[in-house]
PDB file of C-alpha atoms in Angstrom:
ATOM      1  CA  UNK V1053       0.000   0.000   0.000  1.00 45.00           C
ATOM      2  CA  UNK V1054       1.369   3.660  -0.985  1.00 45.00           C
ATOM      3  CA  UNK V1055       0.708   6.876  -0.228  1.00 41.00           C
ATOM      4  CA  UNK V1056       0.732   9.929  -2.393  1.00 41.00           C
ATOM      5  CA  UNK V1057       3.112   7.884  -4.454  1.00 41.00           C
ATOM      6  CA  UNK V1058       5.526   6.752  -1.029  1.00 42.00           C
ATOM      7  CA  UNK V1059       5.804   2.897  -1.053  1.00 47.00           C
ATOM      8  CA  UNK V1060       4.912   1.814  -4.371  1.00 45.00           C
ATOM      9  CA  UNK V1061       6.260  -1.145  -6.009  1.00 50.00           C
ATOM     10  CA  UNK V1062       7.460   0.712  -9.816  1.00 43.00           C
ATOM     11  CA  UNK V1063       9.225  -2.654 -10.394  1.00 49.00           C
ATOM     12  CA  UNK V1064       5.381  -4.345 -10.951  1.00 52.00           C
ATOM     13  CA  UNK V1065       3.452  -3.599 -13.975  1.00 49.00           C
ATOM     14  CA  UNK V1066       0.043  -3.671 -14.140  1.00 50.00           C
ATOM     15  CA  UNK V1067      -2.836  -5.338 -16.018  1.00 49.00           C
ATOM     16  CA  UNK V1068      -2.799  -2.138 -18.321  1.00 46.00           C
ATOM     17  CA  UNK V1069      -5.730   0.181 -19.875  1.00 47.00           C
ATOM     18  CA  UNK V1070      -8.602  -1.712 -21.574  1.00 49.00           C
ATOM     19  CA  UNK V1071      -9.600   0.066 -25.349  1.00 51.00           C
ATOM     20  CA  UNK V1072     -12.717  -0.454 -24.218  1.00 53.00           C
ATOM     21  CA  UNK V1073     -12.473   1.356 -20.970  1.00 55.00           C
ATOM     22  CA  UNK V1074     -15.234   4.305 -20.290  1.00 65.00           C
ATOM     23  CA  UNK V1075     -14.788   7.696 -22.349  1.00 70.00           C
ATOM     24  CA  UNK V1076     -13.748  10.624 -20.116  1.00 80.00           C
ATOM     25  CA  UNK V1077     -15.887  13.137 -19.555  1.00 89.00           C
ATOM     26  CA  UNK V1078     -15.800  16.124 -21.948  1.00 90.00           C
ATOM     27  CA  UNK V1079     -14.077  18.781 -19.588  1.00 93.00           C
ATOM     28  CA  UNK V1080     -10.979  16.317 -19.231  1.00 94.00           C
ATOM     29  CA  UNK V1081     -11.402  15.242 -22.275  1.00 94.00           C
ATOM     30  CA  UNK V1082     -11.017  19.144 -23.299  1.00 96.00           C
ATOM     31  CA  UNK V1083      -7.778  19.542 -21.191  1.00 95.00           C
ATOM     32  CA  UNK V1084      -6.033  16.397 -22.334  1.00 95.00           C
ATOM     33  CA  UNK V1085      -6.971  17.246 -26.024  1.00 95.00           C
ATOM     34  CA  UNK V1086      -5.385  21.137 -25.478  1.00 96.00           C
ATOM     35  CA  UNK V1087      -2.662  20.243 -23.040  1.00 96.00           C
ATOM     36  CA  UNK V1088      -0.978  17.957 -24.675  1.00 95.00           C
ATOM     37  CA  UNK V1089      -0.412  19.936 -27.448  1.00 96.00           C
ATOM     38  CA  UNK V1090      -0.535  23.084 -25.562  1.00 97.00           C
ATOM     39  CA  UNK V1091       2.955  24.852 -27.424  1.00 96.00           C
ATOM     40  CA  UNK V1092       1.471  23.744 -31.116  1.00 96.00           C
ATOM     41  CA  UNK V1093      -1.528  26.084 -30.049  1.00 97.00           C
ATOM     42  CA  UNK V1094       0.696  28.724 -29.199  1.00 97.00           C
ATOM     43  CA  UNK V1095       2.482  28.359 -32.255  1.00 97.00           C
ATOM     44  CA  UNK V1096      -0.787  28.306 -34.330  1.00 97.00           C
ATOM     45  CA  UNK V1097      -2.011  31.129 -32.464  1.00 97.00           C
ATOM     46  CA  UNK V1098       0.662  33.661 -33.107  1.00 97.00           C
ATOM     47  CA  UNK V1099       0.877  32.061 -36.696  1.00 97.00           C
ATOM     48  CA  UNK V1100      -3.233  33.107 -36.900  1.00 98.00           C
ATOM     49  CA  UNK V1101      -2.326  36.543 -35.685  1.00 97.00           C
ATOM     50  CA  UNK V1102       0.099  37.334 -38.094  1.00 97.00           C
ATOM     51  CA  UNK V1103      -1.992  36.678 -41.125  1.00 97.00           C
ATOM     52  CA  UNK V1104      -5.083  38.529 -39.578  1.00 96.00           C
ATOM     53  CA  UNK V1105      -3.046  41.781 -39.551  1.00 93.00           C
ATOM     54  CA  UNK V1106      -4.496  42.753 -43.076  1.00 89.00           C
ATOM     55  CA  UNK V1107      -8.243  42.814 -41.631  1.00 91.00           C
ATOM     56  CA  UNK V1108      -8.863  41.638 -45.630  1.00 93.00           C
ATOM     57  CA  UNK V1109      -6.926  38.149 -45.020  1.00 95.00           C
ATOM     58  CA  UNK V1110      -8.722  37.387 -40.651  1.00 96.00           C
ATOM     59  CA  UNK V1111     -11.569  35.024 -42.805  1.00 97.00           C
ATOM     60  CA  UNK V1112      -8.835  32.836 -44.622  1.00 97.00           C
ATOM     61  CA  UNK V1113      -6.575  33.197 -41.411  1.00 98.00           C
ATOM     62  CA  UNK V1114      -9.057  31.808 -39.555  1.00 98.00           C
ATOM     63  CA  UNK V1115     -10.137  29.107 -41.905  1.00 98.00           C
ATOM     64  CA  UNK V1116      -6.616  28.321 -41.960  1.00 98.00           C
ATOM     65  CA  UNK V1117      -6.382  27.623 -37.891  1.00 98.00           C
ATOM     66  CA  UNK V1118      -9.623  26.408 -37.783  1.00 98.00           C
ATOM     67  CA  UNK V1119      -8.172  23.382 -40.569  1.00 97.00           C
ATOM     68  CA  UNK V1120      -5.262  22.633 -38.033  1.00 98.00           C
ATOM     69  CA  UNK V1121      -8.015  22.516 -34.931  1.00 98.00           C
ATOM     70  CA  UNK V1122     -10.091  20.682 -36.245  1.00 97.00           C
ATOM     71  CA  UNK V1123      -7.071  18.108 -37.074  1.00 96.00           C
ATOM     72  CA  UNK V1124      -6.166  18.118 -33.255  1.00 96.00           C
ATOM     73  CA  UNK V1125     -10.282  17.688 -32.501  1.00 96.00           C
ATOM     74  CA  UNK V1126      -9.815  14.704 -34.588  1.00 94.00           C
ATOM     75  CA  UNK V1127      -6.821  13.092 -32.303  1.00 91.00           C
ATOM     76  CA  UNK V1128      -4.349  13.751 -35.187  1.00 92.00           C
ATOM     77  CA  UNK V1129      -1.005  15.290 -35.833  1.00 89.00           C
ATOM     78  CA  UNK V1130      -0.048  17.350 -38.640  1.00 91.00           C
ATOM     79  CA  UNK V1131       2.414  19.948 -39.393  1.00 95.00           C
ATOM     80  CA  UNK V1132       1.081  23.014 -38.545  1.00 96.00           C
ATOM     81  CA  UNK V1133       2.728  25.698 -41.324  1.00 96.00           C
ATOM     82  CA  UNK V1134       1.565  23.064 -44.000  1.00 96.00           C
ATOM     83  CA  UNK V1135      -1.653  22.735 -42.697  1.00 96.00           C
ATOM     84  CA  UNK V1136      -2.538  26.386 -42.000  1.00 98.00           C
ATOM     85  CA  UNK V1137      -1.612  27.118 -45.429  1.00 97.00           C
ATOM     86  CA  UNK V1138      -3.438  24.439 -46.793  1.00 96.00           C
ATOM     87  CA  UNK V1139      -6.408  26.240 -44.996  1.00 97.00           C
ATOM     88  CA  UNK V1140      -5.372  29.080 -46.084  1.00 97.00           C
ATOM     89  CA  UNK V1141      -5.139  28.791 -49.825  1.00 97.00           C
ATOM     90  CA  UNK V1142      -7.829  26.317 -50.332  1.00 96.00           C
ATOM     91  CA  UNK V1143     -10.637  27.809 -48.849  1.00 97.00           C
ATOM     92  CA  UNK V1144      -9.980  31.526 -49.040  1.00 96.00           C
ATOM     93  CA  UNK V1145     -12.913  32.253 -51.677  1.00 96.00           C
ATOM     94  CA  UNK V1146     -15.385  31.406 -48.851  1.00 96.00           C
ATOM     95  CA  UNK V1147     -13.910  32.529 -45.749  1.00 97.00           C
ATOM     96  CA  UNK V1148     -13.250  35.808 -47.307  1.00 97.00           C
ATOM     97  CA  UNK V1149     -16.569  36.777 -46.929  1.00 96.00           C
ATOM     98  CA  UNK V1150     -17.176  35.217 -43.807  1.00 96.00           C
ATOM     99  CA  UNK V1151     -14.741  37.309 -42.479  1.00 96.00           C
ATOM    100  CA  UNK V1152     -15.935  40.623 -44.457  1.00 95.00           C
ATOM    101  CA  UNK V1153     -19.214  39.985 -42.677  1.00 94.00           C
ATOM    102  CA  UNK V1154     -17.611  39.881 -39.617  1.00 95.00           C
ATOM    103  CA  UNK V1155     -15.898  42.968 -39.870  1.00 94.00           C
ATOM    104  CA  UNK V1156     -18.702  45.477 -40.806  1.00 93.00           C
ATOM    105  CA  UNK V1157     -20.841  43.322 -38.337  1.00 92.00           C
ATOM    106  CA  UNK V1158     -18.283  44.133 -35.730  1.00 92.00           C
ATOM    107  CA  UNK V1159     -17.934  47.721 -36.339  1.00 94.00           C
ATOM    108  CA  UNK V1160     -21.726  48.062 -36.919  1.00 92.00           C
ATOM    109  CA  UNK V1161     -22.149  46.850 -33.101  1.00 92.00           C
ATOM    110  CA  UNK V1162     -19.592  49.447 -31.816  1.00 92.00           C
ATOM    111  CA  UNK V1163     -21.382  51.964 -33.921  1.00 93.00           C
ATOM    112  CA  UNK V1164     -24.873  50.826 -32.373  1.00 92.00           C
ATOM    113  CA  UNK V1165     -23.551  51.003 -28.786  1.00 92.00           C
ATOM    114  CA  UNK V1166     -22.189  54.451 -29.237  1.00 93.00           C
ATOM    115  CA  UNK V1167     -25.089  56.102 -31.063  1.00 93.00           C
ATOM    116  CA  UNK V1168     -28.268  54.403 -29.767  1.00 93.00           C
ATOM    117  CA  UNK V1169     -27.812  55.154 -26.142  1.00 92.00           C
ATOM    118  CA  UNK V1170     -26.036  59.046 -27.180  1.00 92.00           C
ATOM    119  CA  UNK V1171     -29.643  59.242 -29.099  1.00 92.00           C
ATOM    120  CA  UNK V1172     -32.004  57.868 -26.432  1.00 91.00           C
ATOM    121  CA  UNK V1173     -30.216  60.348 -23.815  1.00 90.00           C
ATOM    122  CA  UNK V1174     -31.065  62.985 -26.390  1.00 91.00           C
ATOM    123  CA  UNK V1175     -34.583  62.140 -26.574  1.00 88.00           C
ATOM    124  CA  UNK V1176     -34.628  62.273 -22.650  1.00 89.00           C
ATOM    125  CA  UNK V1177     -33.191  65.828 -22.720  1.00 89.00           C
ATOM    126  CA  UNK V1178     -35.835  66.622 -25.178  1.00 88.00           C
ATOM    127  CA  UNK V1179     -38.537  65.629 -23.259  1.00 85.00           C
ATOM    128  CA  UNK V1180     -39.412  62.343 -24.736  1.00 85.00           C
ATOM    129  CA  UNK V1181     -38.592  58.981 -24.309  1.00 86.00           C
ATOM    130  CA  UNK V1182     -35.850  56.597 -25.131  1.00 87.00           C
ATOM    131  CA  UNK V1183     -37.564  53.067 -25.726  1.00 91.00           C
ATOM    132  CA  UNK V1184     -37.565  53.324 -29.346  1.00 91.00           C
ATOM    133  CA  UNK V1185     -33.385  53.720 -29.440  1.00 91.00           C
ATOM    134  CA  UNK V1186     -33.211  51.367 -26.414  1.00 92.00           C
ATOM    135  CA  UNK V1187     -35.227  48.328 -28.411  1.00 93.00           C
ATOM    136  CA  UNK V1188     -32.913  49.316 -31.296  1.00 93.00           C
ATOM    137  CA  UNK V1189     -29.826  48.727 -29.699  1.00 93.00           C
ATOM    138  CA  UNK V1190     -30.770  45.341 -27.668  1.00 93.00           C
ATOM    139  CA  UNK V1191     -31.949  44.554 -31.597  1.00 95.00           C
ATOM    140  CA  UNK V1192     -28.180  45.012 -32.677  1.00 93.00           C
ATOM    141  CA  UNK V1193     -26.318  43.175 -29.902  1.00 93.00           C
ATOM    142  CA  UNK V1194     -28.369  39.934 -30.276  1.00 94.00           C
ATOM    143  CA  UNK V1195     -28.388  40.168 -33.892  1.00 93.00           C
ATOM    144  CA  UNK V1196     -24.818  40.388 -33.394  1.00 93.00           C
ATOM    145  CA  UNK V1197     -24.319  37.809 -30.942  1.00 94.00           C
ATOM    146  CA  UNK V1198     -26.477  35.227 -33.191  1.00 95.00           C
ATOM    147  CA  UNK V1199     -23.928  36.270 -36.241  1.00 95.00           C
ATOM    148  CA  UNK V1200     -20.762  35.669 -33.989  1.00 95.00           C
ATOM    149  CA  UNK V1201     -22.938  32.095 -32.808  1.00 96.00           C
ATOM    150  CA  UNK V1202     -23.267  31.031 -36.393  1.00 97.00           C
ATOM    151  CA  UNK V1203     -19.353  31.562 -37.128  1.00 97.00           C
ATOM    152  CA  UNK V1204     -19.077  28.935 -34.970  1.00 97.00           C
ATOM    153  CA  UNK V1205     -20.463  26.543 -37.243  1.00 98.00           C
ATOM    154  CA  UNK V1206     -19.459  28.296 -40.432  1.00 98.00           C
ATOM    155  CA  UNK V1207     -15.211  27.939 -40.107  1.00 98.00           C
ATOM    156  CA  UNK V1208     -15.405  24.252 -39.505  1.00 97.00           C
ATOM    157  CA  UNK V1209     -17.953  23.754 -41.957  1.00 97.00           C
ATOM    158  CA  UNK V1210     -15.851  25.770 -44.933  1.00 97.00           C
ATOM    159  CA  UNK V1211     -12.541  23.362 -44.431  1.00 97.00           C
ATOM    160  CA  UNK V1212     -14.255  20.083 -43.730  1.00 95.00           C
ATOM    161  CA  UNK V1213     -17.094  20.002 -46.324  1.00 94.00           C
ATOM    162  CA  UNK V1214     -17.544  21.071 -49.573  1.00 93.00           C
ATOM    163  CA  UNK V1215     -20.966  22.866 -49.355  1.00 95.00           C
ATOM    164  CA  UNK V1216     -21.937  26.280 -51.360  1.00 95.00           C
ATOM    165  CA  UNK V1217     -21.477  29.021 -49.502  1.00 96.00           C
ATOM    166  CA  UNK V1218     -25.173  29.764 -49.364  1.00 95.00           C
ATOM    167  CA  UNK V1219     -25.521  26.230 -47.875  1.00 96.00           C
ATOM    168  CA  UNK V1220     -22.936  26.960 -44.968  1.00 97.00           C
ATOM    169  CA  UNK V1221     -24.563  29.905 -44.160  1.00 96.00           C
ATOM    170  CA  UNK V1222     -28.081  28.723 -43.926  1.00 96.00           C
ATOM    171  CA  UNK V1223     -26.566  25.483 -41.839  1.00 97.00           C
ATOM    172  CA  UNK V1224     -24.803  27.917 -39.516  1.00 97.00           C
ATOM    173  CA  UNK V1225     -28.147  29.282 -38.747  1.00 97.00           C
ATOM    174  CA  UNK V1226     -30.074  25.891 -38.088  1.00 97.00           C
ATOM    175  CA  UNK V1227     -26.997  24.167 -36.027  1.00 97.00           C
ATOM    176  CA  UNK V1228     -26.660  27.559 -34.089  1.00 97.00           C
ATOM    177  CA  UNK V1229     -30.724  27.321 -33.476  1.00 96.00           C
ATOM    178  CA  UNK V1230     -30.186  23.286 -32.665  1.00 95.00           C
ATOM    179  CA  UNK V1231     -27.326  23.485 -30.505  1.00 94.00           C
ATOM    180  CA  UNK V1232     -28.076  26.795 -28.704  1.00 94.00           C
ATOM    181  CA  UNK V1233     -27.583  25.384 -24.593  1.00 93.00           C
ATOM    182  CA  UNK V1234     -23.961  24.238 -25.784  1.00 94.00           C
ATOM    183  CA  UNK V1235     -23.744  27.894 -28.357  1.00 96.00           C
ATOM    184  CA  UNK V1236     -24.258  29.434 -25.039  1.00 96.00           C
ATOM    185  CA  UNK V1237     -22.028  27.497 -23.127  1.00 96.00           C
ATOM    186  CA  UNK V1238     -19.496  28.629 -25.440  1.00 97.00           C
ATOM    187  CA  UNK V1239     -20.190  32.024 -26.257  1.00 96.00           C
ATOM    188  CA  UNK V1240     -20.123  32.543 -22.072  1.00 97.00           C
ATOM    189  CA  UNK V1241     -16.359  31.125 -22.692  1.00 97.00           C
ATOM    190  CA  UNK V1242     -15.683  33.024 -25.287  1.00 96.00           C
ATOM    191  CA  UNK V1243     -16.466  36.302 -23.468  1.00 95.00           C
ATOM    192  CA  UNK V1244     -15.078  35.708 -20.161  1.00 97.00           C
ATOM    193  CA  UNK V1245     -11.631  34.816 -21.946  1.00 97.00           C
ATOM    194  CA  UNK V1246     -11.996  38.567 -23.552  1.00 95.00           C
ATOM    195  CA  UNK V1247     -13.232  39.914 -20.222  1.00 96.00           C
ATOM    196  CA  UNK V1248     -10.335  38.320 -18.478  1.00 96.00           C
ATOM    197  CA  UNK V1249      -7.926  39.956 -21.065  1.00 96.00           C
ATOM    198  CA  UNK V1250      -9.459  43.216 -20.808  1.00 94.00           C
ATOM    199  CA  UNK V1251      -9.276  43.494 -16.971  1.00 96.00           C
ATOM    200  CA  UNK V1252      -5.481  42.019 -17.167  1.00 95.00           C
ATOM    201  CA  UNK V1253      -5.023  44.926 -19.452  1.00 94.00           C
ATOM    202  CA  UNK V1254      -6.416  47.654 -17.192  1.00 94.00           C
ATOM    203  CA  UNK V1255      -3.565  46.267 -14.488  1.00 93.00           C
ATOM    204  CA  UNK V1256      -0.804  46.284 -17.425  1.00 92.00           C
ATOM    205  CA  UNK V1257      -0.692  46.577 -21.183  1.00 92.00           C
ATOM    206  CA  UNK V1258       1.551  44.077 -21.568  1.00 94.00           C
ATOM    207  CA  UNK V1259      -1.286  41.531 -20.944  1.00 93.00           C
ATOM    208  CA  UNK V1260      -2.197  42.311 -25.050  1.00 94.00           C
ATOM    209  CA  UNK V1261       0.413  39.652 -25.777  1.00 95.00           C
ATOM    210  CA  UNK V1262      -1.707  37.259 -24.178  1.00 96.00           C
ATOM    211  CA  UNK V1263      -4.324  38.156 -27.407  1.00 95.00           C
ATOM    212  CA  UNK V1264      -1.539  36.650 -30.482  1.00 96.00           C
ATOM    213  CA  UNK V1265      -0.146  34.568 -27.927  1.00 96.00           C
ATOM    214  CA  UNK V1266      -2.616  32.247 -26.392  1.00 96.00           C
ATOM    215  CA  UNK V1267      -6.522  33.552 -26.968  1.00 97.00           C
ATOM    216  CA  UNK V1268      -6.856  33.163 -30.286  1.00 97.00           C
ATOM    217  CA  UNK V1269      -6.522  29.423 -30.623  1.00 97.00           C
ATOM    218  CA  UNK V1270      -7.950  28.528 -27.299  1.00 98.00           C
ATOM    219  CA  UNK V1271     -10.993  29.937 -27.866  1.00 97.00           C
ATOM    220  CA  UNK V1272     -10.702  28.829 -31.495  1.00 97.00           C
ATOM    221  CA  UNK V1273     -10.636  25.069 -29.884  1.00 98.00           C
ATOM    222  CA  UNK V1274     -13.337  25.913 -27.197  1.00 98.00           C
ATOM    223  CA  UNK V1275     -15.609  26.470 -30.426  1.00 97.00           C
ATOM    224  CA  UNK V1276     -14.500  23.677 -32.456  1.00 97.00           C
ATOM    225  CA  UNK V1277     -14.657  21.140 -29.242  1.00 97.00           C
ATOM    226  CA  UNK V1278     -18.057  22.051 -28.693  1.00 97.00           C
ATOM    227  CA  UNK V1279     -19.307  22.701 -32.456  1.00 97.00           C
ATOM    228  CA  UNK V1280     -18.086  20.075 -34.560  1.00 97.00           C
ATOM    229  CA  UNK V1281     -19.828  17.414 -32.774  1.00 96.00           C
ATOM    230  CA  UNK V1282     -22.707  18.937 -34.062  1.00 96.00           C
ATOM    231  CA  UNK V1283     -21.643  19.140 -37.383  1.00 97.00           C
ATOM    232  CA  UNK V1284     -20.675  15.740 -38.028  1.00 95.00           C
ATOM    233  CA  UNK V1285     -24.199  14.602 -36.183  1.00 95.00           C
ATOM    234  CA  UNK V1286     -26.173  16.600 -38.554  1.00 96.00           C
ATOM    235  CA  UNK V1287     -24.366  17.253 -41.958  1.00 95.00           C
ATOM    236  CA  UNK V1288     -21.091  15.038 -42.310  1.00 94.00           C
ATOM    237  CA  UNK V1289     -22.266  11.815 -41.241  1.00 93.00           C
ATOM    238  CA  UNK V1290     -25.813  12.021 -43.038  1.00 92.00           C
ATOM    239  CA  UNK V1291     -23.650  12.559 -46.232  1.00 88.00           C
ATOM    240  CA  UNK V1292     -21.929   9.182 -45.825  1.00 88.00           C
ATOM    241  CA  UNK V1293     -24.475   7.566 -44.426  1.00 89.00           C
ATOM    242  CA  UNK V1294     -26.914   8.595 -47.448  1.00 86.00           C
ATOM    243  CA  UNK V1295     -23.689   7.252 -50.000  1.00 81.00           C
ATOM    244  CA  UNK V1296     -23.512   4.004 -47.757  1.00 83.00           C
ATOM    245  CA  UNK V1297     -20.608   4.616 -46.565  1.00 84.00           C
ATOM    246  CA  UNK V1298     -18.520   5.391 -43.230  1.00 82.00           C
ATOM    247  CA  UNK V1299     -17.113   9.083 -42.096  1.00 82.00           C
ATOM    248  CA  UNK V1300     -13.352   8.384 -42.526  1.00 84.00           C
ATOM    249  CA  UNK V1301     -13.629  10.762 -39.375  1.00 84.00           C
ATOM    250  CA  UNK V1302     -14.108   7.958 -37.417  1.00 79.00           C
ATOM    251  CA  UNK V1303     -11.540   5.657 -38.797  1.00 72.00           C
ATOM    252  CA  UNK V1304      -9.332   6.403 -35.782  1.00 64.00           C
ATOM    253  CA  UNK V1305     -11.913   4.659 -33.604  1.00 64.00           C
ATOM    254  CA  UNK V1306     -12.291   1.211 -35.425  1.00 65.00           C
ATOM    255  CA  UNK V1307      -9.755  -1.960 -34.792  1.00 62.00           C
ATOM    256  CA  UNK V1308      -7.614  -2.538 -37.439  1.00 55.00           C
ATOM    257  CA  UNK V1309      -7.542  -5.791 -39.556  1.00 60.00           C
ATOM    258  CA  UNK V1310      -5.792  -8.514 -38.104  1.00 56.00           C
ATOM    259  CA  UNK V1311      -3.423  -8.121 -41.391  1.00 58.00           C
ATOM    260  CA  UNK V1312      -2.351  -4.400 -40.223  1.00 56.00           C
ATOM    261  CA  UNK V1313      -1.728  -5.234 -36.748  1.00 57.00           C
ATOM    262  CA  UNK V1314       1.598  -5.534 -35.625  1.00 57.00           C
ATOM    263  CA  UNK V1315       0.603  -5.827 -31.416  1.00 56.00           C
ATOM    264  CA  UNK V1316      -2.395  -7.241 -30.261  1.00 59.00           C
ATOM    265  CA  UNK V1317      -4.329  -4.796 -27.423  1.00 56.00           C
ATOM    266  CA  UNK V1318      -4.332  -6.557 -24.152  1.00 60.00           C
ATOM    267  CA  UNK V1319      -4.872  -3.714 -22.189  1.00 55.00           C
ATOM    268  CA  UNK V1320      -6.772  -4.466 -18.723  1.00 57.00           C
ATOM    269  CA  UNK V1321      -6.314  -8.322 -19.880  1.00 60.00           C
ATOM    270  CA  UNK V1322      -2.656  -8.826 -18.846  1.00 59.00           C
ATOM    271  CA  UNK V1323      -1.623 -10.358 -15.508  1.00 62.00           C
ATOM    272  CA  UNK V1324       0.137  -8.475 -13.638  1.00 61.00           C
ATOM    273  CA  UNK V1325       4.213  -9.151 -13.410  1.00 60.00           C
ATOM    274  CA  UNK V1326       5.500  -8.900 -10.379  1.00 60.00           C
ATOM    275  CA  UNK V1327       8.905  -7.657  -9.727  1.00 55.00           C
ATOM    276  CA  UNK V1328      11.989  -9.397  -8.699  1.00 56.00           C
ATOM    277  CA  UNK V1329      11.691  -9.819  -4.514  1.00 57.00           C
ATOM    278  CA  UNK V1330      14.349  -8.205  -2.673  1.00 54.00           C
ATOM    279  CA  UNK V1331      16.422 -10.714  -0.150  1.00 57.00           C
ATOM    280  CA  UNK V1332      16.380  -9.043   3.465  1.00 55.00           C
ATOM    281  CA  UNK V1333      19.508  -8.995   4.998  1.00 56.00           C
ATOM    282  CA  UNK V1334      20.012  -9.278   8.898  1.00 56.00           C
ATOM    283  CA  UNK V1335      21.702  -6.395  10.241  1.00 53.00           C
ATOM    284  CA  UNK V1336      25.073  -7.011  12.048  1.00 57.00           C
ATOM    285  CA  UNK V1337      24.519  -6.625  15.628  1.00 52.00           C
ATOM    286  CA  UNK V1338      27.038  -4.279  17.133  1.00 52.00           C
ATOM    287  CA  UNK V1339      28.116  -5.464  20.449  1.00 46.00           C
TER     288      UNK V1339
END
């Protein structure tokens, strides 16, 4: 018996992990997925900054990371430069709008904020009343908020299927209607990560690095850890299943044929080996 580690035979092995042992549950599942590859997202993320710095280029930088998350979502490696730019390149005619969109839509909200309640404090001045600029601007932010919600959808959909644009936009608005408890869940995420830069920010401006150095792609996997579930339940895997065939997705979860296996899994099978016993000495006794 051990504790905290103190006392433990390292010289026995165990019966090892069964493959068909019990899935973890999605918040570890989150941290072993970005942990272990916790300096490729910092990599990616400062990669994703650089392209975004023409605003024209943030949709195809994004479809670019978004390509190499979804790869790590998928339990695979890859090299990262050659996958970004294969995001990149490939996919640029319909992220380029995407991120257009999100632009104007971005600056349109910061417009809305600014005038409507400048207006409705006008109107109060004047004597009359401010509900009309008040609806208006509630109007904007959730229009704007269901926009941003749909980008979650629309990025993973661009690199991993080959659907019109009009069809990845009107998807984006049906998953982000279907999925909306989990689109909360990570929209909440989402903001407190910017809140928690902003306030670090207010304490020291150096805290900005923290935006090209780590935000970008861990929010970035937040989304695609929590959206692309729902993509491949509702569009990828009824497009394979209507062709009769299997998401190659999922290939990483079947057994492989007894000719391509090198090692059979025994894990949790195994008897244990037990290590070679130590001989006691007696002590001298010292007269």
């Amino acid at each position: 018996m051990s504790f905290l580690g103190f006392g433990a035979d390292y010289e026995k092995a165990g019966s090892g992990i069964s493959k068909n042992a019990p899935r973890k549950k999605p918040f570890f599942q989150f941290c072993e997925m970005y942990f272990s590859r916790f300096w490729k997202m910092l990599k990616l993320s400062m990669l994703t900054f650089l392209f975004c710095i023409p605003i024209v280029t943030i949709g195809p930088a994004i479809a670019g990371m978004t390509k190499v998350l979804r790869t790590y979502y998928l339990d695979k490696d890859t090299f990262i430069w050659h996958e970004f730019v294969k995001g990149f390149t490939q996919n640029w005619k319909k992220s380029l709008p995407v991120g257009l969109i999100d632009v104007v839509f971005g600056i349109s909200l910061v417009c809305a904020l600014n005038v409507y309640p400048a207006l409705g404090d006008a109107a109060k001045a004047a004597g009359g009343s401010s509900t009309l600029y008040t609806v208006l601007c509630v109007i904007s932010v959730s229009f704007a908020l269901t926009v941003l919600m749909m980008n979650f959808y629309a990025f993973p959909m661009i690199v991993a299927t080959e659907l019109s644009f009009k069809n990845i936009i009107k998807n984006s608005f049906f998953l982000t209607c279907l999925g909306l408890k989990k689109n909360i869940i990570t929209l909440l995420i989402v903001l407190l990560t910017a809140g928690f830069i902003a306030i670090c920010t207010l304490v020291s401006k150096v805290s900005l690095i923290l935006i090209p150095v780590w935000a970008i792609t861990f929010m970035g996997f937040v989304i695609i850890f929590n959206s692309y579930p729902l993509i491949q339940k509702y569009v990828i895997d009824p497009y394979y299943e209507e062709r009769g065939r299997d998401n190659p997705e999922y290939d990483y979860l079947k057994p492989l044929d007894e000719e391509d296996m090198v090692f059979t899994d025994k894990g949790g099978e195994e008897a244990p080996i037990e290590g070679k016993k130590s001989k006691k000495k007696k002590g001298r006794t010292i007269s």
